[in-house]
N, CA, C and O of each residue as an XYZ file, in Angstrom:
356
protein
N       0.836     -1.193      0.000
C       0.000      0.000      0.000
C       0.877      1.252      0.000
O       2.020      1.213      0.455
N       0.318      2.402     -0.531
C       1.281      3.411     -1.210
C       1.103      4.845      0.242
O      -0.021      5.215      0.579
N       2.150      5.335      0.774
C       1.547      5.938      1.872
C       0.615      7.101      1.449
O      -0.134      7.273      0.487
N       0.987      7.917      2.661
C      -0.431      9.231      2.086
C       0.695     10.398      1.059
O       0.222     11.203      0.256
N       1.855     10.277      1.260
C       3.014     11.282      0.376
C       2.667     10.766     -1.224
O       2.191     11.406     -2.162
N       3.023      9.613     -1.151
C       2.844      8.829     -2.373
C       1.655      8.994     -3.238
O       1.779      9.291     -4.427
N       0.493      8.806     -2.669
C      -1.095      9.002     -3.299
C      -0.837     10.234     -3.581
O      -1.222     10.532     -4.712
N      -0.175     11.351     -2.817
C      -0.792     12.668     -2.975
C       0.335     13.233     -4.466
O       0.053     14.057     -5.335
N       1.465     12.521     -4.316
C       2.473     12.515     -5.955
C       1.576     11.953     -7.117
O       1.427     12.457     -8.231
N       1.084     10.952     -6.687
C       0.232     10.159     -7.895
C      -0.863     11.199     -8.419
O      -1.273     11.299     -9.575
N      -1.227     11.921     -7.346
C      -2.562     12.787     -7.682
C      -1.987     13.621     -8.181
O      -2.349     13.782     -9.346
N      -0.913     14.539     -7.732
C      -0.693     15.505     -8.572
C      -0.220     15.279    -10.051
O      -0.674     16.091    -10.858
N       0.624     14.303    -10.542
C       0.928     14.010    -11.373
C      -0.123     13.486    -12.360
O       0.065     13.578    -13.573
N      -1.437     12.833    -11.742
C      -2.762     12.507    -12.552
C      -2.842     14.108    -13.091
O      -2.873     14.172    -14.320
N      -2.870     15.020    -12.604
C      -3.792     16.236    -12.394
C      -2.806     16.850    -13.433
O      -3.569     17.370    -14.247
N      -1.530     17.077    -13.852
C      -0.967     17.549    -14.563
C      -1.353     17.239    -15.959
O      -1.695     17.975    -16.884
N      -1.166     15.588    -15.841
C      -1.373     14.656    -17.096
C      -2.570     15.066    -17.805
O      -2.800     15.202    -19.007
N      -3.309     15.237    -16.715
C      -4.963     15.314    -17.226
C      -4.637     16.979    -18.405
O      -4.640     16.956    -19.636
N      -4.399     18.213    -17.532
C      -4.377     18.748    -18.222
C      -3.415     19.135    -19.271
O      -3.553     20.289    -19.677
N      -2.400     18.381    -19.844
C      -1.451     18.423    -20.641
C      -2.578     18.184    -21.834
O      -2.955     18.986    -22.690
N      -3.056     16.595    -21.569
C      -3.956     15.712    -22.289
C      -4.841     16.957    -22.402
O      -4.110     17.449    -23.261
N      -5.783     17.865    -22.261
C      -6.867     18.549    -22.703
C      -6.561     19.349    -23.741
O      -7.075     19.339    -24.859
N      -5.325     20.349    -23.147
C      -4.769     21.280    -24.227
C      -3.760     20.830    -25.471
O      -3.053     21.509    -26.215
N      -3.946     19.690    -25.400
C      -3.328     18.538    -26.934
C      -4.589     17.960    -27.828
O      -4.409     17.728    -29.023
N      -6.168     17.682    -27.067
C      -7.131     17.223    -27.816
C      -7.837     18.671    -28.716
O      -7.551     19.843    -28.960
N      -8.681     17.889    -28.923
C      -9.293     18.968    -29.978
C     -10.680     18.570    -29.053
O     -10.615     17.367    -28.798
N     -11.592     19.026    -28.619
C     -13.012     18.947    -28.173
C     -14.021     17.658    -28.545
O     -14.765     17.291    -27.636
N     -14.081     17.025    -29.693
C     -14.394     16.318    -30.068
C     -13.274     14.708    -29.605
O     -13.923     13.710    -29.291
N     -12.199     14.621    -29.601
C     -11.789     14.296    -29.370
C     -11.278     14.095    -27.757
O     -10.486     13.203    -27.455
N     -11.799     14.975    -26.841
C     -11.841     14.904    -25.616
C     -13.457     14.031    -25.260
O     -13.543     13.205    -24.351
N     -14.599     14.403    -26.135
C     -15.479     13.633    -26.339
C     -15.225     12.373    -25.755
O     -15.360     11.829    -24.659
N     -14.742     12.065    -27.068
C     -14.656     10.517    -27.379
C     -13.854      9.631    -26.175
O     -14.073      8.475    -25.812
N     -12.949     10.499    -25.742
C     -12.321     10.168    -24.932
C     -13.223      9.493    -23.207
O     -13.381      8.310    -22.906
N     -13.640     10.693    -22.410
C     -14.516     10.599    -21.242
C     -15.623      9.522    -22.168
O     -15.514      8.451    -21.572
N     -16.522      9.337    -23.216
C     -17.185      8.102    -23.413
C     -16.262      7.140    -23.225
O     -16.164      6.497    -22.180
N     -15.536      6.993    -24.236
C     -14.373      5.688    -24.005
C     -14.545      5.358    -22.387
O     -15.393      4.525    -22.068
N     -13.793      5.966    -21.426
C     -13.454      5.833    -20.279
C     -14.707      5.940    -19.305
O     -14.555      5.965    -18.084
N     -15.597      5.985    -19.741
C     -17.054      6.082    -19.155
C     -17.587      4.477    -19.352
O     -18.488      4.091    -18.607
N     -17.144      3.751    -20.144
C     -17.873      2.841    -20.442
C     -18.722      2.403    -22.434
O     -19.393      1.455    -22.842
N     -18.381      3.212    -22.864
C     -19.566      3.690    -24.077
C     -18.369      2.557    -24.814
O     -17.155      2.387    -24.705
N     -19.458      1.943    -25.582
C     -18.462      1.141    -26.720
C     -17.973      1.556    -27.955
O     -18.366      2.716    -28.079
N     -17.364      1.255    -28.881
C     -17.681      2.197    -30.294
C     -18.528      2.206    -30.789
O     -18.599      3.079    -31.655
N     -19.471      1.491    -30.655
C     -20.409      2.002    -31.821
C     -21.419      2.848    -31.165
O     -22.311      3.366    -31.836
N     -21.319      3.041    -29.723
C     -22.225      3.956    -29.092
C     -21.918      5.154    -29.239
O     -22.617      6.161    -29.130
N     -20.307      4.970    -29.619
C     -19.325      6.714    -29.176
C     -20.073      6.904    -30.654
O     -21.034      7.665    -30.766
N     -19.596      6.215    -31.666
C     -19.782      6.756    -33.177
C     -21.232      7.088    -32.990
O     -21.470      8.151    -33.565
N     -22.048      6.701    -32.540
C     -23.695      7.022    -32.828
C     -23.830      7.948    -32.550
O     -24.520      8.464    -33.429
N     -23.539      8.886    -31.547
C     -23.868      9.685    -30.346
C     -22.865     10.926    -31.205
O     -23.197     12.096    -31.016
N     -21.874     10.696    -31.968
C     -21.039     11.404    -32.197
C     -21.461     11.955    -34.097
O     -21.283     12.987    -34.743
N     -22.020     10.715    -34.360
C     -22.253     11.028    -35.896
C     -20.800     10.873    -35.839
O     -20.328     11.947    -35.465
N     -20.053     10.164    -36.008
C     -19.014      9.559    -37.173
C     -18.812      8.238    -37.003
O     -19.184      7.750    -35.936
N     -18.313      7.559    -37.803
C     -17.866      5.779    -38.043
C     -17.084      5.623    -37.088
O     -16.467      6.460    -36.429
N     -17.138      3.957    -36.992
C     -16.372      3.232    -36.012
C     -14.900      3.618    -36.244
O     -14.156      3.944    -35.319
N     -14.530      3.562    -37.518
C     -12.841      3.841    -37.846
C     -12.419      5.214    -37.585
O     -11.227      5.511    -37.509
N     -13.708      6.364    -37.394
C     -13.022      7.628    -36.926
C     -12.721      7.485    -35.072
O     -11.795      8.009    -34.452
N     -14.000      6.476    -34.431
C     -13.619      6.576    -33.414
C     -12.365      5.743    -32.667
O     -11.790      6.039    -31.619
N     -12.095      4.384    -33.731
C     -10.638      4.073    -32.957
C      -9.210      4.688    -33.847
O      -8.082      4.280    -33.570
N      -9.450      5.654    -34.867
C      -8.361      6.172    -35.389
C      -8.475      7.394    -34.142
O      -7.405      8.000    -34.109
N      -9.513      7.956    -33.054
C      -8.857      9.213    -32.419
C      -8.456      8.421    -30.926
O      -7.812      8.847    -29.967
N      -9.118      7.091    -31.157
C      -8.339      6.696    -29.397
C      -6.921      6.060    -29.770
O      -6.198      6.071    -28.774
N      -6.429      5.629    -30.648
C      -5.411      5.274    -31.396
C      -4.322      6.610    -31.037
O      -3.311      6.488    -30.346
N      -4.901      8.202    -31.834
C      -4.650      8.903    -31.866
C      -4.201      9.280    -30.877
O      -2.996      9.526    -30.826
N      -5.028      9.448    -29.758
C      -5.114      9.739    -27.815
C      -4.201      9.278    -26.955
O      -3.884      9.808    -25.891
N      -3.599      7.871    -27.610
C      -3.089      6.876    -26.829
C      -1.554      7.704    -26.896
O      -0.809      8.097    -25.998
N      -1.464      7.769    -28.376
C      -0.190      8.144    -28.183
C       0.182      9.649    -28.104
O       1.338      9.958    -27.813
N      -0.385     10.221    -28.254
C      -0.693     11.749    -27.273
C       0.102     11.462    -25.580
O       1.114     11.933    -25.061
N      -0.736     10.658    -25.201
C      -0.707     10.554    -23.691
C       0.619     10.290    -23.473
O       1.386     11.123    -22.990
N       1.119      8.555    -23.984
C       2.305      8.479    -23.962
C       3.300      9.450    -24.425
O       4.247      9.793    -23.717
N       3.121      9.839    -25.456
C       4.269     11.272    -25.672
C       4.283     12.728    -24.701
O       5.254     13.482    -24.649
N       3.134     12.914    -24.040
C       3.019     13.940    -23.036
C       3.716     13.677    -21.902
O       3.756     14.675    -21.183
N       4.484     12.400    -21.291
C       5.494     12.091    -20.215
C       5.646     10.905    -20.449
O       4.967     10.140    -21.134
N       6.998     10.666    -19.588
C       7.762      9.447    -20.085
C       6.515      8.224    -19.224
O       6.253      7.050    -19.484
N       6.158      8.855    -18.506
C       5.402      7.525    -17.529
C       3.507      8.152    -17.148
O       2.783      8.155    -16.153
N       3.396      8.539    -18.383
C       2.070      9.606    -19.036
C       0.940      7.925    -18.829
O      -0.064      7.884    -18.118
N       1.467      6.777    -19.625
C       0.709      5.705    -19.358
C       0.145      5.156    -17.868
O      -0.921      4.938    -17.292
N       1.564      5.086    -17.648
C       1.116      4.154    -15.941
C       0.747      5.214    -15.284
O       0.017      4.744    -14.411
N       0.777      6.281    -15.148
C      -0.074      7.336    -14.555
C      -1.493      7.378    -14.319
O      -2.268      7.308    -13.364
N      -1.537      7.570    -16.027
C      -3.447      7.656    -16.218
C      -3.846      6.230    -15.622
O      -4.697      6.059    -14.750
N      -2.924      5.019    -16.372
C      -3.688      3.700    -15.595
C      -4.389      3.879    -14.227
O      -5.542      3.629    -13.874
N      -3.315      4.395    -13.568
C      -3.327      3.519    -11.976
C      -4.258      5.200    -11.565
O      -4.936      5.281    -10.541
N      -4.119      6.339    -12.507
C      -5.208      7.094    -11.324
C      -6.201      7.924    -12.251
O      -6.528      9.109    -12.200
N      -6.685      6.567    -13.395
C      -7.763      7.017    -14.267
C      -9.036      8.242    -13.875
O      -9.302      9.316    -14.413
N      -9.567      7.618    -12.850
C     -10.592      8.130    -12.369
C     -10.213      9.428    -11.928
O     -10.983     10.348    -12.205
N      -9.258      9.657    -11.348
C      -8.876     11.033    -10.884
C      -8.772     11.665    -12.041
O      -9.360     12.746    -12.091
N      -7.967     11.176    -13.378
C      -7.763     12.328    -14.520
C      -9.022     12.255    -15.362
O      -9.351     13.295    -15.932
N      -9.761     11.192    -15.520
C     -10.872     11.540    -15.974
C     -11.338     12.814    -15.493
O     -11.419     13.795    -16.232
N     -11.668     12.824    -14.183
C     -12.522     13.806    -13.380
C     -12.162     15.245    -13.979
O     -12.940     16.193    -13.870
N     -10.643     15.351    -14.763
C     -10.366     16.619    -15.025
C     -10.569     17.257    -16.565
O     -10.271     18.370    -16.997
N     -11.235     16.031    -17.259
C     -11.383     16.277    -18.266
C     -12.108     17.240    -18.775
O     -12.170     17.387    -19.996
């Protein structure tokens, strides 16, 4: 278990990530994103969105590596404190 110093690094570092990740998407693409991570499947995101399945995994495709290129450890970040950077979306 991670102490209370530790959680509170993880959080801040969610909280950065999060907003690196906003001011790199385009709006539509922050969309797609909070569905993704909400639960929504593709073909719910595409319905809801008016565009095809291939636009919606060409922008999480897109997203993925956004994230990873926004810090060296941009992945295991969002993993382990999704819910927190969601929240900042």
């Amino acid at each position: 278990s991670e102490n209370p110093e530790d959680i509170l690094i993880h959080k801040e570092q969610a909280k950065n990530l999060s907003e690196k990740i906003k001011t790199n998407l385009s709006s539509l693409d922050t969309q797609i994103l909070k569905m993704f991570l909400a639960g929504y499947t593709y073909e719910q995101i595409a319905d809801r969105n008016s565009i095809t399945l291939k636009a919606v995994d060409n922008a999480l495709q897109r997203m993925k590596k956004k994230i990873e290129k926004t810090t060296h450890s941009g992945m295991n970040i969002f993993k382990r404190n999704f819910d927190f950077v969601f929240s900042f979306l």
